[in-house]
Short mmCIF file of N, CA and C in Angstrom, two decimals:
data_model
loop_
_atom_site.label_atom_id
_atom_site.label_comp_id
_atom_site.label_asym_id
_atom_site.label_seq_id
_atom_site.Cartn_x
_atom_site.Cartn_y
_atom_site.Cartn_z
N MET A 37 35.74 22.85 57.77
CA MET A 37 36.88 22.01 57.45
C MET A 37 36.38 20.63 57.05
N SER A 38 36.86 20.15 55.94
CA SER A 38 36.44 18.84 55.43
C SER A 38 36.98 17.73 56.30
N ARG A 39 36.19 16.66 56.37
CA ARG A 39 36.60 15.48 57.11
C ARG A 39 36.69 14.32 56.13
N ASN A 40 37.26 13.22 56.59
CA ASN A 40 37.47 12.04 55.76
C ASN A 40 36.77 10.85 56.40
N TRP A 41 36.07 10.10 55.58
CA TRP A 41 35.28 8.98 56.10
C TRP A 41 35.57 7.69 55.34
N LEU A 42 35.61 6.61 56.09
CA LEU A 42 35.72 5.28 55.51
C LEU A 42 34.35 4.62 55.68
N VAL A 43 33.75 4.24 54.57
CA VAL A 43 32.45 3.58 54.56
C VAL A 43 32.68 2.11 54.26
N VAL A 44 32.12 1.23 55.06
CA VAL A 44 32.29 -0.20 54.88
C VAL A 44 31.02 -0.76 54.23
N ALA A 45 31.19 -1.37 53.06
CA ALA A 45 30.06 -1.95 52.33
C ALA A 45 30.60 -2.95 51.32
N SER A 46 29.76 -3.90 50.95
CA SER A 46 30.17 -4.87 49.94
C SER A 46 30.46 -4.15 48.63
N ALA A 47 31.34 -4.71 47.82
CA ALA A 47 31.67 -4.11 46.52
C ALA A 47 30.43 -3.99 45.65
N GLU A 48 29.54 -4.95 45.75
CA GLU A 48 28.29 -4.92 45.00
C GLU A 48 27.47 -3.69 45.36
N HIS A 49 27.34 -3.39 46.64
CA HIS A 49 26.58 -2.22 47.08
C HIS A 49 27.30 -0.93 46.74
N VAL A 50 28.62 -0.93 46.82
CA VAL A 50 29.39 0.26 46.45
C VAL A 50 29.16 0.58 44.98
N GLU A 51 29.16 -0.42 44.14
CA GLU A 51 28.96 -0.21 42.70
C GLU A 51 27.57 0.37 42.41
N ILE A 52 26.57 -0.10 43.12
CA ILE A 52 25.22 0.45 42.95
C ILE A 52 25.23 1.94 43.30
N GLY A 53 25.91 2.28 44.38
CA GLY A 53 26.01 3.68 44.79
C GLY A 53 26.79 4.53 43.80
N ARG A 54 27.87 3.98 43.27
CA ARG A 54 28.66 4.71 42.26
C ARG A 54 27.80 5.00 41.03
N GLU A 55 27.07 3.99 40.58
CA GLU A 55 26.23 4.17 39.40
C GLU A 55 25.12 5.19 39.64
N GLY A 56 24.62 5.26 40.87
CA GLY A 56 23.52 6.17 41.19
C GLY A 56 23.96 7.50 41.75
N GLY A 57 25.26 7.67 41.99
CA GLY A 57 25.77 8.93 42.52
C GLY A 57 25.45 9.17 43.99
N PHE A 58 25.43 8.09 44.79
CA PHE A 58 25.10 8.24 46.21
C PHE A 58 25.91 7.29 47.07
N ILE A 59 25.82 7.52 48.37
CA ILE A 59 26.39 6.61 49.36
C ILE A 59 25.26 6.25 50.32
N GLN A 60 25.28 5.03 50.79
CA GLN A 60 24.30 4.54 51.75
C GLN A 60 25.12 3.84 52.83
N VAL A 61 24.79 4.07 54.09
CA VAL A 61 25.58 3.54 55.20
C VAL A 61 24.68 2.75 56.15
N GLY A 62 25.22 1.68 56.70
CA GLY A 62 24.50 0.93 57.73
C GLY A 62 23.13 0.47 57.30
N HIS A 63 23.03 -0.07 56.10
CA HIS A 63 21.76 -0.58 55.57
C HIS A 63 20.68 0.49 55.51
N GLY A 64 21.11 1.73 55.23
CA GLY A 64 20.15 2.80 54.99
C GLY A 64 19.80 3.66 56.18
N LYS A 65 20.59 3.57 57.25
CA LYS A 65 20.31 4.38 58.44
C LYS A 65 20.62 5.86 58.17
N ALA A 66 19.82 6.74 58.73
CA ALA A 66 19.99 8.18 58.53
C ALA A 66 21.08 8.78 59.42
N THR A 67 21.18 8.33 60.65
CA THR A 67 22.08 8.94 61.63
C THR A 67 23.53 9.03 61.16
N PRO A 68 24.12 7.95 60.65
CA PRO A 68 25.53 8.08 60.21
C PRO A 68 25.70 9.09 59.08
N LEU A 69 24.72 9.17 58.18
CA LEU A 69 24.83 10.08 57.04
C LEU A 69 24.79 11.54 57.47
N ARG A 70 24.20 11.83 58.61
CA ARG A 70 24.14 13.21 59.10
C ARG A 70 25.52 13.72 59.51
N ARG A 71 26.45 12.82 59.75
CA ARG A 71 27.81 13.23 60.10
C ARG A 71 28.58 13.75 58.89
N LEU A 72 28.21 13.28 57.70
CA LEU A 72 28.88 13.72 56.48
C LEU A 72 28.39 15.10 56.08
N GLN A 73 29.33 15.92 55.62
CA GLN A 73 29.02 17.29 55.20
C GLN A 73 29.53 17.51 53.78
N PRO A 74 28.94 18.47 53.05
CA PRO A 74 29.43 18.76 51.70
C PRO A 74 30.94 19.05 51.72
N GLY A 75 31.65 18.45 50.78
CA GLY A 75 33.09 18.61 50.69
C GLY A 75 33.88 17.54 51.42
N ASP A 76 33.23 16.77 52.28
CA ASP A 76 33.92 15.67 52.96
C ASP A 76 34.31 14.63 51.93
N ARG A 77 35.41 13.94 52.19
CA ARG A 77 35.87 12.87 51.31
C ARG A 77 35.42 11.52 51.88
N VAL A 78 35.01 10.63 50.99
CA VAL A 78 34.61 9.29 51.40
C VAL A 78 35.41 8.25 50.61
N VAL A 79 35.84 7.23 51.33
CA VAL A 79 36.51 6.09 50.72
C VAL A 79 35.70 4.87 51.13
N CYS A 80 35.41 4.01 50.18
CA CYS A 80 34.67 2.78 50.49
C CYS A 80 35.65 1.63 50.64
N TYR A 81 35.46 0.87 51.69
CA TYR A 81 36.22 -0.35 51.92
C TYR A 81 35.24 -1.51 51.84
N SER A 82 35.56 -2.48 51.02
CA SER A 82 34.69 -3.64 50.81
C SER A 82 35.37 -4.90 51.31
N PRO A 83 34.92 -5.42 52.45
CA PRO A 83 35.49 -6.67 52.94
C PRO A 83 35.11 -7.84 52.05
N ASN A 84 33.94 -7.74 51.39
CA ASN A 84 33.43 -8.82 50.54
C ASN A 84 32.94 -8.25 49.21
N ARG A 85 32.82 -9.12 48.23
CA ARG A 85 32.28 -8.70 46.93
C ARG A 85 30.77 -8.50 47.00
N TYR A 86 30.09 -9.39 47.72
CA TYR A 86 28.63 -9.37 47.77
C TYR A 86 28.15 -9.28 49.21
N TYR A 87 27.00 -8.64 49.39
CA TYR A 87 26.40 -8.60 50.72
C TYR A 87 25.70 -9.93 50.99
N SER A 88 26.00 -10.51 52.11
CA SER A 88 25.35 -11.75 52.49
C SER A 88 25.09 -11.71 53.99
N PRO A 89 23.81 -11.74 54.38
CA PRO A 89 23.51 -11.74 55.81
C PRO A 89 23.89 -13.05 56.49
N SER A 90 24.15 -14.08 55.70
CA SER A 90 24.51 -15.38 56.24
C SER A 90 26.01 -15.44 56.55
N HIS A 91 26.33 -15.74 57.77
CA HIS A 91 27.74 -15.87 58.15
C HIS A 91 28.38 -17.07 57.46
N ALA A 92 27.58 -18.05 57.07
CA ALA A 92 28.10 -19.26 56.44
C ALA A 92 28.77 -18.97 55.10
N SER A 93 28.28 -17.96 54.37
CA SER A 93 28.85 -17.69 53.04
C SER A 93 30.02 -16.71 53.09
N ARG A 94 30.28 -16.11 54.23
CA ARG A 94 31.38 -15.17 54.32
C ARG A 94 32.71 -15.90 54.17
N GLY A 95 33.66 -15.23 53.58
CA GLY A 95 34.97 -15.82 53.37
C GLY A 95 35.15 -16.32 51.96
N ARG A 96 34.08 -16.82 51.37
CA ARG A 96 34.18 -17.34 50.00
C ARG A 96 34.29 -16.21 48.98
N ASP A 97 33.76 -15.05 49.31
CA ASP A 97 33.80 -13.93 48.37
C ASP A 97 34.61 -12.76 48.93
N ARG A 98 35.55 -13.08 49.78
CA ARG A 98 36.37 -12.06 50.44
C ARG A 98 37.08 -11.18 49.42
N LEU A 99 37.08 -9.87 49.65
CA LEU A 99 37.74 -8.93 48.76
C LEU A 99 38.80 -8.12 49.50
N GLN A 100 38.43 -7.50 50.61
CA GLN A 100 39.32 -6.70 51.45
C GLN A 100 40.06 -5.65 50.62
N ALA A 101 39.29 -4.75 50.01
CA ALA A 101 39.87 -3.73 49.14
C ALA A 101 39.13 -2.40 49.28
N PHE A 102 39.84 -1.33 48.98
CA PHE A 102 39.23 -0.02 48.85
C PHE A 102 38.65 0.01 47.45
N THR A 103 37.35 0.30 47.34
CA THR A 103 36.67 0.13 46.06
C THR A 103 36.12 1.42 45.44
N ALA A 104 36.11 2.51 46.17
CA ALA A 104 35.62 3.77 45.61
C ALA A 104 36.11 4.94 46.45
N VAL A 105 36.23 6.08 45.80
CA VAL A 105 36.62 7.32 46.49
C VAL A 105 35.82 8.46 45.86
N GLY A 106 35.32 9.34 46.72
CA GLY A 106 34.50 10.44 46.21
C GLY A 106 34.41 11.59 47.19
N THR A 107 33.61 12.59 46.81
CA THR A 107 33.41 13.78 47.61
C THR A 107 31.92 13.99 47.80
N VAL A 108 31.51 14.28 49.04
CA VAL A 108 30.10 14.50 49.36
C VAL A 108 29.63 15.80 48.70
N LYS A 109 28.50 15.71 48.02
CA LYS A 109 27.91 16.88 47.36
C LYS A 109 27.08 17.69 48.35
N ALA A 110 26.70 18.90 47.94
CA ALA A 110 25.81 19.74 48.74
C ALA A 110 24.47 19.04 48.89
N GLY A 111 23.78 19.36 49.95
CA GLY A 111 22.47 18.75 50.19
C GLY A 111 22.49 17.96 51.48
N LYS A 112 21.37 17.38 51.78
CA LYS A 112 21.21 16.61 53.02
C LYS A 112 20.84 15.18 52.68
N PRO A 113 20.89 14.29 53.66
CA PRO A 113 20.43 12.92 53.41
C PRO A 113 18.98 12.93 52.94
N TYR A 114 18.68 12.00 52.05
CA TYR A 114 17.32 11.87 51.54
C TYR A 114 16.94 10.40 51.55
N GLN A 115 15.64 10.14 51.50
CA GLN A 115 15.16 8.76 51.49
C GLN A 115 14.81 8.32 50.08
N ALA A 116 15.19 7.11 49.77
CA ALA A 116 14.86 6.51 48.48
C ALA A 116 13.85 5.39 48.72
N ASP A 117 12.97 5.18 47.78
CA ASP A 117 11.99 4.10 47.89
C ASP A 117 12.44 2.93 47.02
N MET A 118 12.85 1.87 47.66
CA MET A 118 13.32 0.69 46.93
C MET A 118 12.24 -0.38 46.84
N GLY A 119 11.05 -0.07 47.30
CA GLY A 119 9.95 -1.03 47.24
C GLY A 119 9.91 -1.94 48.45
N PHE A 120 8.82 -2.63 48.62
CA PHE A 120 8.62 -3.58 49.72
C PHE A 120 8.82 -2.93 51.09
N GLY A 121 8.56 -1.62 51.16
CA GLY A 121 8.67 -0.90 52.43
C GLY A 121 10.08 -0.50 52.81
N PHE A 122 11.06 -0.80 51.96
CA PHE A 122 12.45 -0.44 52.27
C PHE A 122 12.73 0.96 51.74
N ARG A 123 13.00 1.90 52.66
CA ARG A 123 13.24 3.29 52.30
C ARG A 123 14.55 3.76 52.94
N PRO A 124 15.68 3.38 52.36
CA PRO A 124 16.98 3.74 52.94
C PRO A 124 17.30 5.22 52.74
N PHE A 125 18.11 5.74 53.65
CA PHE A 125 18.62 7.10 53.52
C PHE A 125 19.91 7.06 52.71
N ARG A 126 20.10 8.10 51.91
CA ARG A 126 21.28 8.20 51.04
C ARG A 126 21.81 9.62 51.08
N ARG A 127 23.04 9.76 50.60
CA ARG A 127 23.68 11.07 50.48
C ARG A 127 24.34 11.13 49.13
N GLU A 128 24.18 12.24 48.41
CA GLU A 128 24.77 12.36 47.08
C GLU A 128 26.28 12.54 47.17
N VAL A 129 26.98 11.82 46.27
CA VAL A 129 28.44 11.84 46.23
C VAL A 129 28.90 11.97 44.79
N SER A 130 29.94 12.75 44.61
CA SER A 130 30.62 12.86 43.32
C SER A 130 31.75 11.84 43.35
N TRP A 131 31.60 10.75 42.61
CA TRP A 131 32.60 9.68 42.62
C TRP A 131 33.72 10.00 41.65
N HIS A 132 34.94 9.67 42.04
CA HIS A 132 36.11 9.91 41.21
C HIS A 132 36.50 8.62 40.48
N GLU A 133 37.11 8.78 39.30
CA GLU A 133 37.60 7.62 38.56
C GLU A 133 38.80 7.06 39.32
N ALA A 134 38.68 5.84 39.76
CA ALA A 134 39.75 5.20 40.54
C ALA A 134 39.59 3.69 40.43
N GLU A 135 40.66 3.00 40.67
CA GLU A 135 40.68 1.54 40.62
C GLU A 135 40.73 0.96 42.04
N PRO A 136 40.13 -0.19 42.25
CA PRO A 136 40.22 -0.84 43.56
C PRO A 136 41.67 -1.17 43.92
N VAL A 137 41.95 -1.11 45.22
CA VAL A 137 43.28 -1.44 45.73
C VAL A 137 43.11 -2.29 46.98
N ALA A 138 43.80 -3.43 47.02
CA ALA A 138 43.74 -4.32 48.18
C ALA A 138 44.33 -3.64 49.40
N ILE A 139 43.68 -3.79 50.53
CA ILE A 139 44.15 -3.16 51.76
C ILE A 139 45.54 -3.68 52.15
N GLN A 140 45.86 -4.93 51.79
CA GLN A 140 47.16 -5.49 52.13
C GLN A 140 48.30 -4.67 51.53
N GLN A 141 48.07 -4.03 50.39
CA GLN A 141 49.10 -3.22 49.75
C GLN A 141 49.43 -1.96 50.54
N LEU A 142 48.50 -1.51 51.38
CA LEU A 142 48.67 -0.24 52.09
C LEU A 142 48.70 -0.40 53.60
N GLN A 143 48.39 -1.56 54.09
CA GLN A 143 48.19 -1.80 55.51
C GLN A 143 49.32 -1.29 56.40
N ASP A 144 50.55 -1.46 55.99
CA ASP A 144 51.68 -1.03 56.83
C ASP A 144 51.89 0.48 56.81
N ARG A 145 51.20 1.20 55.91
CA ARG A 145 51.36 2.65 55.80
C ARG A 145 50.21 3.44 56.40
N LEU A 146 49.11 2.78 56.71
CA LEU A 146 47.91 3.47 57.20
C LEU A 146 47.87 3.56 58.73
N THR A 147 47.55 4.73 59.23
CA THR A 147 47.39 4.92 60.67
C THR A 147 46.26 4.05 61.18
N LEU A 148 45.18 3.98 60.43
CA LEU A 148 44.00 3.20 60.81
C LEU A 148 44.35 1.76 61.14
N THR A 149 45.19 1.13 60.36
CA THR A 149 45.49 -0.29 60.55
C THR A 149 46.60 -0.54 61.58
N GLN A 150 47.14 0.52 62.16
CA GLN A 150 48.14 0.37 63.21
C GLN A 150 47.49 0.27 64.58
N GLU A 151 46.20 0.61 64.66
CA GLU A 151 45.47 0.54 65.91
C GLU A 151 45.20 -0.92 66.29
N ALA A 152 45.18 -1.18 67.58
CA ALA A 152 44.81 -2.52 68.04
C ALA A 152 43.34 -2.75 67.68
N ASN A 153 43.02 -3.93 67.20
CA ASN A 153 41.65 -4.29 66.84
C ASN A 153 41.03 -3.35 65.80
N TRP A 154 41.83 -2.89 64.85
CA TRP A 154 41.32 -1.96 63.84
C TRP A 154 40.18 -2.55 63.03
N GLY A 155 40.21 -3.84 62.77
CA GLY A 155 39.15 -4.48 62.01
C GLY A 155 37.81 -4.43 62.74
N TYR A 156 37.84 -4.55 64.04
CA TYR A 156 36.62 -4.48 64.83
C TYR A 156 35.98 -3.10 64.71
N ARG A 157 36.79 -2.07 64.64
CA ARG A 157 36.30 -0.70 64.52
C ARG A 157 35.49 -0.51 63.22
N LEU A 158 35.86 -1.25 62.17
CA LEU A 158 35.17 -1.13 60.89
C LEU A 158 33.73 -1.62 60.94
N ARG A 159 33.38 -2.38 61.96
CA ARG A 159 32.02 -2.88 62.10
C ARG A 159 31.01 -1.75 62.28
N GLN A 160 31.49 -0.57 62.64
CA GLN A 160 30.61 0.59 62.80
C GLN A 160 30.00 1.00 61.46
N GLY A 161 30.67 0.66 60.35
CA GLY A 161 30.16 0.98 59.03
C GLY A 161 30.59 2.34 58.51
N LEU A 162 30.86 3.28 59.40
CA LEU A 162 31.33 4.61 59.04
C LEU A 162 32.36 5.03 60.07
N VAL A 163 33.59 5.24 59.61
CA VAL A 163 34.70 5.56 60.51
C VAL A 163 35.44 6.78 59.97
N GLU A 164 35.70 7.74 60.84
CA GLU A 164 36.49 8.89 60.40
C GLU A 164 37.95 8.47 60.30
N ILE A 165 38.61 8.89 59.22
CA ILE A 165 40.03 8.57 59.02
C ILE A 165 40.82 9.87 58.84
N SER A 166 42.11 9.75 58.96
CA SER A 166 42.99 10.93 58.90
C SER A 166 43.22 11.42 57.48
N ASN A 167 43.67 12.67 57.37
CA ASN A 167 44.05 13.23 56.07
C ASN A 167 45.14 12.39 55.43
N GLY A 168 46.09 11.95 56.24
CA GLY A 168 47.18 11.14 55.72
C GLY A 168 46.69 9.82 55.14
N ASP A 169 45.78 9.16 55.83
CA ASP A 169 45.26 7.89 55.35
C ASP A 169 44.47 8.06 54.06
N VAL A 170 43.63 9.08 53.98
CA VAL A 170 42.85 9.26 52.75
C VAL A 170 43.77 9.60 51.59
N ALA A 171 44.84 10.34 51.86
CA ALA A 171 45.80 10.67 50.78
C ALA A 171 46.50 9.42 50.27
N ILE A 172 46.92 8.54 51.18
CA ILE A 172 47.60 7.30 50.79
C ILE A 172 46.66 6.41 49.97
N ILE A 173 45.43 6.27 50.45
CA ILE A 173 44.45 5.41 49.76
C ILE A 173 44.11 5.98 48.39
N ALA A 174 43.79 7.28 48.34
CA ALA A 174 43.40 7.91 47.07
C ALA A 174 44.54 7.84 46.05
N GLU A 175 45.76 8.13 46.48
CA GLU A 175 46.89 8.07 45.56
C GLU A 175 47.04 6.67 44.97
N ALA A 176 46.91 5.66 45.81
CA ALA A 176 47.03 4.28 45.34
C ALA A 176 45.90 3.94 44.36
N MET A 177 44.70 4.41 44.65
CA MET A 177 43.56 4.11 43.77
C MET A 177 43.65 4.87 42.45
N PHE A 178 44.16 6.09 42.48
CA PHE A 178 44.26 6.90 41.26
C PHE A 178 45.37 6.41 40.34
N THR A 179 46.37 5.75 40.91
CA THR A 179 47.51 5.31 40.10
C THR A 179 47.50 3.80 39.83
N ALA A 180 46.52 3.10 40.37
CA ALA A 180 46.45 1.65 40.18
C ALA A 180 46.17 1.32 38.72
N VAL A 181 46.75 0.23 38.28
CA VAL A 181 46.51 -0.26 36.93
C VAL A 181 45.13 -0.92 36.91
N PRO A 182 44.29 -0.55 35.94
CA PRO A 182 42.96 -1.16 35.88
C PRO A 182 43.07 -2.68 35.79
N THR A 183 42.28 -3.34 36.60
CA THR A 183 42.28 -4.80 36.58
C THR A 183 40.89 -5.31 36.91
N THR A 184 40.48 -6.33 36.24
CA THR A 184 39.20 -6.96 36.56
C THR A 184 39.44 -8.11 37.53
N GLN A 185 40.69 -8.47 37.72
CA GLN A 185 41.02 -9.61 38.55
C GLN A 185 40.61 -9.37 40.01
N LEU A 186 40.83 -8.17 40.54
CA LEU A 186 40.52 -7.90 41.93
C LEU A 186 39.02 -8.01 42.19
N MET A 187 38.21 -7.49 41.28
CA MET A 187 36.76 -7.48 41.49
C MET A 187 36.08 -8.76 41.00
N ALA A 188 36.75 -9.53 40.17
CA ALA A 188 36.13 -10.75 39.64
C ALA A 188 35.94 -11.78 40.74
N ALA A 189 34.86 -12.51 40.63
CA ALA A 189 34.58 -13.53 41.65
C ALA A 189 35.43 -14.75 41.47
#
């Protein structure tokens, strides 16, 4: 039975994954990726446009949007060599054509956001979500009007 996952990553990192046909979770950790199975659905949520390890720069590039939706392909996590000793684990994903959608547009309809401290839960980087939530998010992303305004800095 397929499961649904919410992956938290900057829009910049999500776009790199979309272009390469993969997902990377928790800065390349293998353990979270082992939970994903072929046929599982993934939705990316991007709190920010760019990854910044500095807390000082957070807030200036806030996005808070669902930025990608896809389906996990057959196969297992694999390691990529990005140079300088960085070898993150990845999982192949078939990305669907969809437009970003701000979480504020869906927040009152999602089970995930009705939980107390739901934002804190997203710090895990990979969160299982309900069939209902993935359907609401995907429908909104598939029917959204293309806009560069949401992703523009």
